[in-house]
GROMACS .gro file of C-alpha atoms in nm:
model
  241
    1UNK     CA    1   2.332  -0.285   2.931
    2UNK     CA    2   2.563  -0.358   2.664
    3UNK     CA    3   2.728  -0.021   2.534
    4UNK     CA    4   2.554  -0.084   2.187
    5UNK     CA    5   2.191  -0.152   2.335
    6UNK     CA    6   2.254   0.202   2.530
    7UNK     CA    7   2.350   0.371   2.247
    8UNK     CA    8   2.075   0.251   2.041
    9UNK     CA    9   1.836   0.358   2.364
   10UNK     CA   10   1.981   0.747   2.342
   11UNK     CA   11   1.859   0.745   1.964
   12UNK     CA   12   1.496   0.633   2.033
   13UNK     CA   13   1.458   0.827   2.282
   14UNK     CA   14   1.592   1.132   2.111
   15UNK     CA   15   1.442   1.064   1.764
   16UNK     CA   16   1.088   0.965   1.942
   17UNK     CA   17   1.132   1.322   2.108
   18UNK     CA   18   1.207   1.510   1.787
   19UNK     CA   19   0.920   1.371   1.633
   20UNK     CA   20   0.646   1.363   1.926
   21UNK     CA   21   0.716   1.749   2.054
   22UNK     CA   22   0.824   1.884   1.702
   23UNK     CA   23   0.501   1.708   1.498
   24UNK     CA   24   0.287   1.838   1.806
   25UNK     CA   25   0.408   2.145   1.755
   26UNK     CA   26   0.309   2.175   1.364
   27UNK     CA   27  -0.043   1.995   1.448
   28UNK     CA   28  -0.124   2.271   1.684
   29UNK     CA   29  -0.066   2.532   1.378
   30UNK     CA   30  -0.377   2.328   1.271
   31UNK     CA   31  -0.635   2.299   1.560
   32UNK     CA   32  -0.850   2.591   1.563
   33UNK     CA   33  -0.830   2.791   1.912
   34UNK     CA   34  -0.459   2.667   2.005
   35UNK     CA   35  -0.173   2.888   2.006
   36UNK     CA   36   0.048   2.739   1.747
   37UNK     CA   37   0.268   2.988   1.451
   38UNK     CA   38   0.564   2.894   1.220
   39UNK     CA   39   0.825   3.059   1.515
   40UNK     CA   40   0.635   2.854   1.805
   41UNK     CA   41   0.774   2.525   1.554
   42UNK     CA   42   1.081   2.698   1.528
   43UNK     CA   43   1.118   2.692   1.846
   44UNK     CA   44   0.999   2.361   1.949
   45UNK     CA   45   1.249   2.204   1.739
   46UNK     CA   46   1.542   2.411   1.870
   47UNK     CA   47   1.439   2.346   2.217
   48UNK     CA   48   1.385   1.963   2.194
   49UNK     CA   49   1.767   1.939   2.013
   50UNK     CA   50   1.915   2.156   2.241
   51UNK     CA   51   1.836   1.934   2.516
   52UNK     CA   52   1.878   1.589   2.410
   53UNK     CA   53   2.113   1.632   2.184
   54UNK     CA   54   2.340   1.793   2.480
   55UNK     CA   55   2.173   1.485   2.721
   56UNK     CA   56   2.232   1.207   2.513
   57UNK     CA   57   2.556   1.325   2.342
   58UNK     CA   58   2.774   1.122   2.500
   59UNK     CA   59   2.607   0.776   2.504
   60UNK     CA   60   2.556   0.764   2.124
   61UNK     CA   61   2.672   1.080   1.954
   62UNK     CA   62   2.290   1.207   2.006
   63UNK     CA   63   2.250   1.196   1.577
   64UNK     CA   64   1.889   1.137   1.555
   65UNK     CA   65   1.894   1.114   1.167
   66UNK     CA   66   2.000   0.871   0.944
   67UNK     CA   67   2.189   1.080   0.704
   68UNK     CA   68   2.397   1.225   0.990
   69UNK     CA   69   2.479   0.860   1.132
   70UNK     CA   70   2.560   0.778   0.715
   71UNK     CA   71   2.792   1.108   0.718
   72UNK     CA   72   2.932   1.008   1.081
   73UNK     CA   73   3.014   0.657   0.880
   74UNK     CA   74   3.148   0.785   0.552
   75UNK     CA   75   3.404   1.016   0.747
   76UNK     CA   76   3.537   0.707   0.910
   77UNK     CA   77   3.395   0.789   1.298
   78UNK     CA   78   3.169   0.528   1.347
   79UNK     CA   79   3.128   0.128   1.198
   80UNK     CA   80   2.868   0.040   0.970
   81UNK     CA   81   2.717  -0.228   1.171
   82UNK     CA   82   2.649   0.039   1.423
   83UNK     CA   83   2.503   0.327   1.132
   84UNK     CA   84   2.226   0.050   1.021
   85UNK     CA   85   2.122  -0.020   1.382
   86UNK     CA   86   2.078   0.366   1.466
   87UNK     CA   87   1.893   0.406   1.149
   88UNK     CA   88   1.637   0.073   1.226
   89UNK     CA   89   1.649   0.299   1.553
   90UNK     CA   90   1.546   0.624   1.420
   91UNK     CA   91   1.266   0.486   1.170
   92UNK     CA   92   1.122   0.278   1.457
   93UNK     CA   93   1.113   0.550   1.729
   94UNK     CA   94   1.001   0.818   1.463
   95UNK     CA   95   0.709   0.588   1.382
   96UNK     CA   96   0.625   0.578   1.770
   97UNK     CA   97   0.684   0.952   1.805
   98UNK     CA   98   0.358   1.065   1.576
   99UNK     CA   99   0.208   0.757   1.649
  100UNK     CA  100   0.200   0.850   1.995
  101UNK     CA  101   0.078   1.181   1.907
  102UNK     CA  102  -0.266   0.955   1.683
  103UNK     CA  103  -0.305   0.808   2.029
  104UNK     CA  104  -0.344   1.062   2.257
  105UNK     CA  105  -0.504   1.343   1.995
  106UNK     CA  106  -0.702   1.096   1.755
  107UNK     CA  107  -0.956   1.053   1.993
  108UNK     CA  108  -1.071   1.451   2.084
  109UNK     CA  109  -1.207   1.490   1.728
  110UNK     CA  110  -1.123   1.872   1.699
  111UNK     CA  111  -0.748   1.749   1.727
  112UNK     CA  112  -0.838   1.473   1.502
  113UNK     CA  113  -0.868   1.673   1.259
  114UNK     CA  114  -0.576   1.911   1.318
  115UNK     CA  115  -0.377   1.593   1.272
  116UNK     CA  116  -0.551   1.508   0.944
  117UNK     CA  117  -0.518   1.892   0.877
  118UNK     CA  118  -0.102   1.908   0.951
  119UNK     CA  119  -0.091   1.569   0.823
  120UNK     CA  120   0.074   1.434   1.095
  121UNK     CA  121   0.333   1.680   1.137
  122UNK     CA  122   0.450   1.588   0.769
  123UNK     CA  123   0.745   1.761   0.674
  124UNK     CA  124   0.574   1.893   0.312
  125UNK     CA  125   0.510   2.292   0.197
  126UNK     CA  126   0.419   2.482  -0.088
  127UNK     CA  127   0.673   2.369  -0.291
  128UNK     CA  128   0.609   1.976  -0.279
  129UNK     CA  129   0.267   2.083  -0.265
  130UNK     CA  130   0.273   2.162  -0.600
  131UNK     CA  131   0.531   1.920  -0.721
  132UNK     CA  132   0.864   2.109  -0.713
  133UNK     CA  133   1.076   1.838  -0.707
  134UNK     CA  134   1.411   2.064  -0.760
  135UNK     CA  135   1.314   2.344  -0.538
  136UNK     CA  136   1.255   2.114  -0.255
  137UNK     CA  137   1.574   1.889  -0.339
  138UNK     CA  138   1.808   2.197  -0.343
  139UNK     CA  139   1.638   2.343  -0.022
  140UNK     CA  140   1.629   1.996   0.177
  141UNK     CA  141   2.007   1.945   0.054
  142UNK     CA  142   2.159   2.311   0.149
  143UNK     CA  143   1.950   2.269   0.478
  144UNK     CA  144   2.087   1.958   0.573
  145UNK     CA  145   2.437   2.069   0.457
  146UNK     CA  146   2.417   2.309   0.695
  147UNK     CA  147   2.300   2.117   1.000
  148UNK     CA  148   2.572   1.862   0.916
  149UNK     CA  149   2.839   2.135   0.906
  150UNK     CA  150   2.737   2.219   1.248
  151UNK     CA  151   2.654   1.883   1.390
  152UNK     CA  152   3.057   1.842   1.309
  153UNK     CA  153   3.179   2.146   1.393
  154UNK     CA  154   2.967   2.133   1.752
  155UNK     CA  155   2.964   1.759   1.811
  156UNK     CA  156   3.151   1.533   1.620
  157UNK     CA  157   3.474   1.759   1.639
  158UNK     CA  158   3.659   1.653   1.975
  159UNK     CA  159   3.754   2.006   2.039
  160UNK     CA  160   3.380   2.135   2.042
  161UNK     CA  161   3.239   2.290   2.373
  162UNK     CA  162   2.974   2.129   2.562
  163UNK     CA  163   2.697   2.338   2.413
  164UNK     CA  164   2.674   2.148   2.060
  165UNK     CA  165   2.330   2.058   2.105
  166UNK     CA  166   2.195   2.465   2.131
  167UNK     CA  167   2.408   2.487   1.807
  168UNK     CA  168   2.269   2.162   1.652
  169UNK     CA  169   1.879   2.321   1.796
  170UNK     CA  170   1.941   2.674   1.655
  171UNK     CA  171   2.042   2.550   1.298
  172UNK     CA  172   1.766   2.365   1.307
  173UNK     CA  173   1.518   2.680   1.406
  174UNK     CA  174   1.676   2.909   1.145
  175UNK     CA  175   1.597   2.610   0.880
  176UNK     CA  176   1.259   2.621   1.001
  177UNK     CA  177   1.195   3.009   0.979
  178UNK     CA  178   1.304   3.032   0.672
  179UNK     CA  179   1.235   2.713   0.503
  180UNK     CA  180   0.991   2.562   0.667
  181UNK     CA  181   0.661   2.682   0.470
  182UNK     CA  182   0.845   2.571   0.143
  183UNK     CA  183   0.947   2.225   0.202
  184UNK     CA  184   0.886   2.106   0.586
  185UNK     CA  185   1.259   2.184   0.688
  186UNK     CA  186   1.305   1.793   0.728
  187UNK     CA  187   1.646   1.763   0.700
  188UNK     CA  188   1.566   1.430   0.839
  189UNK     CA  189   1.459   1.086   0.649
  190UNK     CA  190   1.341   0.976   1.022
  191UNK     CA  191   1.128   1.295   1.071
  192UNK     CA  192   0.965   1.238   0.729
  193UNK     CA  193   0.925   0.884   0.742
  194UNK     CA  194   0.715   0.900   1.061
  195UNK     CA  195   0.448   1.096   0.959
  196UNK     CA  196   0.461   0.898   0.622
  197UNK     CA  197   0.341   0.602   0.794
  198UNK     CA  198   0.003   0.748   0.849
  199UNK     CA  199  -0.068   0.781   0.464
  200UNK     CA  200   0.167   1.095   0.399
  201UNK     CA  201   0.433   1.000   0.109
  202UNK     CA  202   0.418   1.296  -0.136
  203UNK     CA  203   0.787   1.299  -0.280
  204UNK     CA  204   0.947   1.062   0.024
  205UNK     CA  205   1.222   0.981  -0.196
  206UNK     CA  206   1.343   1.364  -0.240
  207UNK     CA  207   1.351   1.353   0.163
  208UNK     CA  208   1.537   1.086   0.177
  209UNK     CA  209   1.817   1.192  -0.109
  210UNK     CA  210   1.881   1.544  -0.065
  211UNK     CA  211   1.981   1.509   0.290
  212UNK     CA  212   2.144   1.220   0.278
  213UNK     CA  213   2.343   1.426   0.001
  214UNK     CA  214   2.376   1.699   0.175
  215UNK     CA  215   2.530   1.586   0.491
  216UNK     CA  216   2.801   1.389   0.287
  217UNK     CA  217   2.882   1.647   0.079
  218UNK     CA  218   2.953   1.902   0.449
  219UNK     CA  219   3.200   1.602   0.534
  220UNK     CA  220   3.470   1.705   0.312
  221UNK     CA  221   3.388   2.108   0.305
  222UNK     CA  222   3.451   2.085   0.678
  223UNK     CA  223   3.754   1.900   0.659
  224UNK     CA  224   3.884   2.166   0.399
  225UNK     CA  225   3.793   2.483   0.608
  226UNK     CA  226   3.876   2.354   0.968
  227UNK     CA  227   4.201   2.258   1.019
  228UNK     CA  228   4.239   1.924   1.222
  229UNK     CA  229   4.342   1.853   1.559
  230UNK     CA  230   4.685   1.735   1.508
  231UNK     CA  231   4.715   2.031   1.273
  232UNK     CA  232   4.641   2.266   1.494
  233UNK     CA  233   4.862   2.088   1.744
  234UNK     CA  234   5.147   2.143   1.523
  235UNK     CA  235   5.098   2.462   1.439
  236UNK     CA  236   5.087   2.530   1.785
  237UNK     CA  237   5.351   2.386   1.900
  238UNK     CA  238   5.578   2.555   1.636
  239UNK     CA  239   5.436   2.881   1.771
  240UNK     CA  240   5.568   2.800   2.105
  241UNK     CA  241   5.903   2.648   2.028
   0.00000   0.00000   0.00000
């Protein structure tokens, strides 16, 4: 299989898993008589990212997020044509992930009601429901900034350890616990797009613009804060000499 097809397939699998398991954990909260809480949602997102980012990062970079893909291209580390393919794949995978939840759960009356109550796992919360655009925008921007900073440090940077998936999962889990009830803690346009396909377009543009801007801002900050590999090697060489 050509490399581009393998990379796109990896992006589809990872994004599908993120939406299927992550949104599924949100639906369980709304289903009567089933175990589920904010902590269980955070654990679900943490685990699925820890596993699939680690498993697929050597194939496609395990981006699973249009904002991440755009930021990687802005840094010159990925061709824009590749990013375009990844974004289309991620959106398709998100729609299929949530669609699979609808297919598997929609036939049961109780679970169908839970799907509707949870808005199919939509990334929405108290602030979005109240129309607080500034609050949602600011929180999603800052959370995506934190996510992208960790992605750059733990996955994109060649010096990163092989535990990058765990680090990415943990920062997403922290954001879900901290601000999930307020905005849904999406940090991912594809993650928001999947449930939106089933009728939940509330404040949808914010869940695109804020994550992309937050990720784009993380790149120059990371470049300023963290020394580049060649700088580190030069400094080490001078010390050793």
